[in-house]
Short mmCIF file of C-alpha atoms in Angstrom, two decimals:
data_model
loop_
_atom_site.label_atom_id
_atom_site.label_comp_id
_atom_site.label_asym_id
_atom_site.label_seq_id
_atom_site.Cartn_x
_atom_site.Cartn_y
_atom_site.Cartn_z
CA MET R 1 -27.33 -73.52 -14.85
CA SER R 2 -27.10 -70.04 -16.48
CA ASN R 3 -24.78 -67.33 -15.05
CA ARG R 4 -26.78 -64.53 -16.74
CA PRO R 5 -28.54 -63.26 -13.53
CA ALA R 6 -25.19 -63.03 -11.71
CA ALA R 7 -23.56 -61.26 -14.66
CA SER R 8 -26.48 -58.82 -14.87
CA ALA R 9 -26.22 -58.07 -11.15
CA ALA R 10 -22.46 -57.44 -11.42
CA ALA R 11 -22.99 -55.12 -14.38
CA CYS R 12 -25.70 -53.26 -12.47
CA ILE R 13 -23.43 -52.81 -9.42
CA LYS R 14 -20.58 -51.61 -11.66
CA SER R 15 -22.92 -49.08 -13.29
CA ILE R 16 -24.11 -47.79 -9.91
CA LYS R 17 -20.51 -47.34 -8.69
CA ARG R 18 -19.60 -45.46 -11.88
CA ARG R 19 -22.61 -43.17 -11.49
CA PHE R 20 -21.79 -42.56 -7.82
CA ARG R 21 -18.23 -41.53 -8.69
CA GLN R 22 -19.56 -39.13 -11.36
CA LEU R 23 -22.00 -37.56 -8.91
CA LEU R 24 -19.30 -37.24 -6.23
CA HIS R 25 -16.88 -35.57 -8.65
CA SER R 26 -19.62 -33.23 -9.87
CA LYS R 27 -20.55 -32.20 -6.31
CA THR R 28 -16.92 -31.62 -5.31
CA SER R 29 -16.25 -29.46 -8.37
CA SER R 30 -19.43 -27.48 -7.83
CA THR R 31 -18.61 -26.87 -4.17
CA SER R 32 -15.06 -25.80 -5.01
CA CYS R 33 -16.19 -23.31 -7.63
CA SER R 34 -19.02 -21.87 -5.58
CA SER R 35 -16.64 -21.13 -2.70
CA LEU R 36 -14.66 -18.71 -4.85
CA PRO R 37 -15.73 -15.06 -4.99
CA ASP R 38 -17.34 -13.87 -8.21
CA LYS R 39 -14.70 -11.17 -8.51
CA ILE R 40 -11.37 -10.93 -6.73
CA GLN R 41 -11.10 -7.51 -5.14
CA GLU R 42 -8.06 -5.61 -6.35
CA LYS R 43 -6.04 -3.73 -3.78
CA LYS R 44 -6.30 0.03 -3.70
CA LEU R 45 -3.24 2.23 -4.06
CA LEU R 46 -1.67 3.80 -0.98
CA VAL R 47 0.69 6.61 -1.93
CA LEU R 48 3.14 7.61 0.79
CA ASP R 49 5.25 10.73 1.01
CA LEU R 50 8.80 10.24 2.25
CA ASP R 51 10.40 13.20 4.04
CA GLU R 52 8.79 14.20 7.34
CA THR R 53 6.11 11.56 6.74
CA LEU R 54 8.17 8.37 7.04
CA VAL R 55 11.69 9.70 7.60
CA ARG R 56 13.64 12.79 8.61
CA HIS R 57 17.16 13.77 7.63
CA SER R 58 19.78 16.17 8.87
CA GLU R 59 22.89 17.44 7.13
CA SER R 60 24.54 17.97 10.52
CA PHE R 61 26.26 15.01 12.12
CA ALA R 62 23.99 13.18 14.54
CA GLU R 63 25.24 10.85 17.25
CA SER R 64 22.30 8.55 16.66
CA TYR R 65 21.11 7.81 13.15
CA ALA R 66 19.86 4.79 11.21
CA LEU R 67 21.28 5.56 7.78
CA SER R 68 23.79 7.94 6.25
CA TYR R 69 25.15 8.48 2.76
CA THR R 70 26.88 11.17 0.75
CA ILE R 71 25.48 12.68 -2.44
CA GLU R 72 27.28 15.30 -4.48
CA GLY R 73 29.54 16.20 -1.57
CA SER R 74 26.76 16.43 1.05
CA THR R 75 26.28 13.81 3.76
CA TYR R 76 22.76 13.07 4.97
CA TYR R 77 21.91 11.44 8.30
CA PHE R 78 18.52 9.72 8.49
CA ASN R 79 16.22 8.55 11.22
CA PHE R 80 12.92 6.78 10.70
CA ARG R 81 9.56 7.58 12.18
CA PRO R 82 8.52 5.31 15.06
CA PHE R 83 6.49 2.26 13.97
CA VAL R 84 7.39 2.81 10.28
CA HIS R 85 8.52 -0.77 9.59
CA LYS R 86 5.45 -2.37 11.19
CA PHE R 87 3.30 0.23 9.46
CA LEU R 88 4.68 -0.71 6.04
CA GLU R 89 4.26 -4.41 6.74
CA ARG R 90 0.61 -3.90 7.63
CA VAL R 91 -0.39 -1.49 4.86
CA SER R 92 1.31 -3.67 2.24
CA GLN R 93 -1.24 -6.36 3.16
CA LEU R 94 -4.11 -3.93 2.55
CA PHE R 95 -2.85 -1.84 -0.38
CA ASP R 96 -0.42 -1.68 -3.24
CA VAL R 97 2.07 0.74 -1.70
CA VAL R 98 3.70 3.54 -3.71
CA ILE R 99 6.27 6.16 -2.68
CA PHE R 100 5.81 9.63 -4.21
CA THR R 101 8.49 12.05 -3.03
CA ALA R 102 9.32 15.63 -3.93
CA ASN R 103 12.99 14.68 -3.92
CA ARG R 104 15.19 13.30 -6.67
CA ARG R 105 15.77 9.61 -7.33
CA ILE R 106 19.44 9.81 -6.31
CA TYR R 107 18.38 11.02 -2.86
CA ALA R 108 15.26 8.89 -2.35
CA ASP R 109 16.27 5.42 -3.56
CA PRO R 110 18.78 4.61 -0.78
CA VAL R 111 16.14 5.53 1.82
CA ILE R 112 13.41 3.45 0.18
CA ASP R 113 15.80 0.52 -0.21
CA PHE R 114 16.60 0.74 3.50
CA LEU R 115 12.89 0.76 4.37
CA ASP R 116 12.17 -2.19 2.11
CA PRO R 117 15.40 -4.18 1.63
CA GLY R 118 13.56 -7.20 0.26
CA GLY R 119 11.53 -5.18 -2.23
CA LYS R 120 8.29 -6.81 -1.07
CA LEU R 121 6.49 -3.93 0.65
CA ILE R 122 6.83 -0.98 -1.71
CA GLY R 123 5.99 -1.11 -5.40
CA ARG R 124 6.30 1.86 -7.70
CA ARG R 125 8.38 4.94 -6.93
CA TYR R 126 7.72 8.48 -8.12
CA TYR R 127 10.14 11.37 -7.74
CA HIS R 128 10.30 15.14 -8.15
CA ASP R 129 10.18 14.93 -11.93
CA SER R 130 6.76 13.22 -11.72
CA GLY R 131 5.16 16.22 -9.99
CA LYS R 132 3.95 19.61 -11.19
CA THR R 133 4.64 23.19 -10.16
CA ILE R 134 1.55 25.35 -9.70
CA ASN R 135 1.96 28.97 -8.55
CA GLY R 136 5.45 28.13 -7.34
CA CYS R 137 4.30 25.13 -5.29
CA PHE R 138 5.21 21.50 -5.91
CA VAL R 139 2.07 19.37 -6.43
CA LYS R 140 1.55 15.63 -6.74
CA ASP R 141 -0.98 15.06 -9.50
CA LEU R 142 -2.34 11.59 -8.76
CA THR R 143 -3.64 11.10 -12.31
CA ILE R 144 -0.06 10.13 -13.23
CA LEU R 145 -0.72 6.83 -11.46
CA GLY R 146 -3.19 5.78 -14.15
CA VAL R 147 -5.63 4.40 -11.58
CA ASP R 148 -9.27 5.18 -10.79
CA LEU R 149 -8.98 7.90 -8.14
CA ALA R 150 -11.76 6.25 -6.15
CA LYS R 151 -9.09 3.68 -5.28
CA VAL R 152 -6.18 6.01 -4.40
CA VAL R 153 -5.10 7.35 -0.99
CA LEU R 154 -2.20 9.78 -0.45
CA VAL R 155 -0.64 10.30 2.99
CA ASP R 156 1.45 13.47 3.07
CA ASN R 157 2.60 16.01 5.66
CA ASP R 158 2.14 18.89 3.16
CA PRO R 159 -1.50 19.50 2.06
CA ASN R 160 -0.24 21.50 -0.93
CA ASN R 161 0.95 18.22 -2.39
CA PHE R 162 -2.62 16.95 -2.84
CA ARG R 163 -4.31 20.25 -3.69
CA LEU R 164 -5.41 18.88 -7.10
CA GLN R 165 -7.18 15.88 -5.55
CA LYS R 166 -7.84 17.02 -2.01
CA ASN R 167 -10.32 14.25 -1.24
CA ASN R 168 -7.66 11.65 -1.90
CA GLY R 169 -5.24 13.23 0.58
CA ILE R 170 -4.75 12.45 4.25
CA PRO R 171 -2.62 15.00 6.11
CA ILE R 172 -0.18 13.72 8.69
CA VAL R 173 1.74 15.76 11.24
CA SER R 174 5.31 16.43 10.17
CA TRP R 175 7.85 14.33 12.05
CA TYR R 176 10.86 16.11 13.58
CA PHE R 177 12.69 13.24 15.32
CA ASP R 178 10.16 12.82 18.17
CA PRO R 179 10.85 9.28 19.51
CA GLN R 180 7.39 9.16 21.14
CA ASP R 181 5.51 9.89 17.90
CA GLU R 182 2.47 7.65 17.31
CA GLU R 183 1.01 9.12 14.11
CA LEU R 184 1.55 6.05 11.93
CA SER R 185 0.01 3.62 14.41
CA THR R 186 -2.91 6.01 14.99
CA LEU R 187 -3.54 6.23 11.25
CA LEU R 188 -3.81 2.48 10.67
CA PRO R 189 -7.48 1.94 11.67
CA PHE R 190 -8.61 4.65 9.25
CA LEU R 191 -6.56 3.13 6.44
CA GLU R 192 -8.08 -0.27 7.18
CA ARG R 193 -11.51 1.28 6.76
CA LEU R 194 -10.51 2.86 3.45
CA ALA R 195 -9.13 -0.42 2.15
CA ALA R 196 -12.63 -1.90 2.37
CA ALA R 197 -14.46 1.07 0.80
CA ASP R 198 -15.76 1.28 -2.76
CA ASP R 199 -14.70 4.93 -3.01
CA VAL R 200 -12.23 6.45 -0.57
CA ARG R 201 -13.00 10.08 -1.42
CA PRO R 202 -16.30 10.68 0.42
CA ILE R 203 -14.88 9.00 3.52
CA ILE R 204 -11.76 11.18 3.48
CA ALA R 205 -13.88 14.27 2.76
CA GLU R 206 -16.14 13.52 5.73
CA ARG R 207 -13.19 12.84 8.05
CA PHE R 208 -11.51 16.13 7.21
CA THR R 209 -14.74 18.15 6.69
CA ARG R 210 -14.18 18.90 3.02
CA SER R 211 -16.84 19.56 0.41
#
């Protein structure tokens, strides 16, 4: 008796199994690829001022302070704005965070290191020598960042600092050691909205009634 029909059936079953595995692999790969976004959205840049925006210092001894150090014979005593650590943790999820201060590196770095000891929340740092002086006023020219200004937000207590790109600037009330201050927590919802925008400038302009 011939075994050819049985052999043909076995070959047919083997072929069907092989084809099924190919189809299953093809479907899985297609599903995996289609679930990825066409373009990964890059984070926008959030530029934060330092003094009176995130921190405040005194050159007079304070009974309560979070940080102190001596530079060139002067001792500085620092306190940090309420909610600042949680604020930085949250905005670092939404933006690439940059510090741009009107002070020198030797003054600013110990403060920034204290705010971000692990170096995970704050990226680039810009100091006084990165700014400009216009009519006797210090100005932060955001073009130095090398980023599309539609994707840049500056939070600063001094509006003169963003006079060159006013629709990128968000003013914040200067902090003078008030332990009940809520400015940073109040600002978060607006920053969350900006993080999702294509262009931050018209939204900032509308919020602060600028043309």
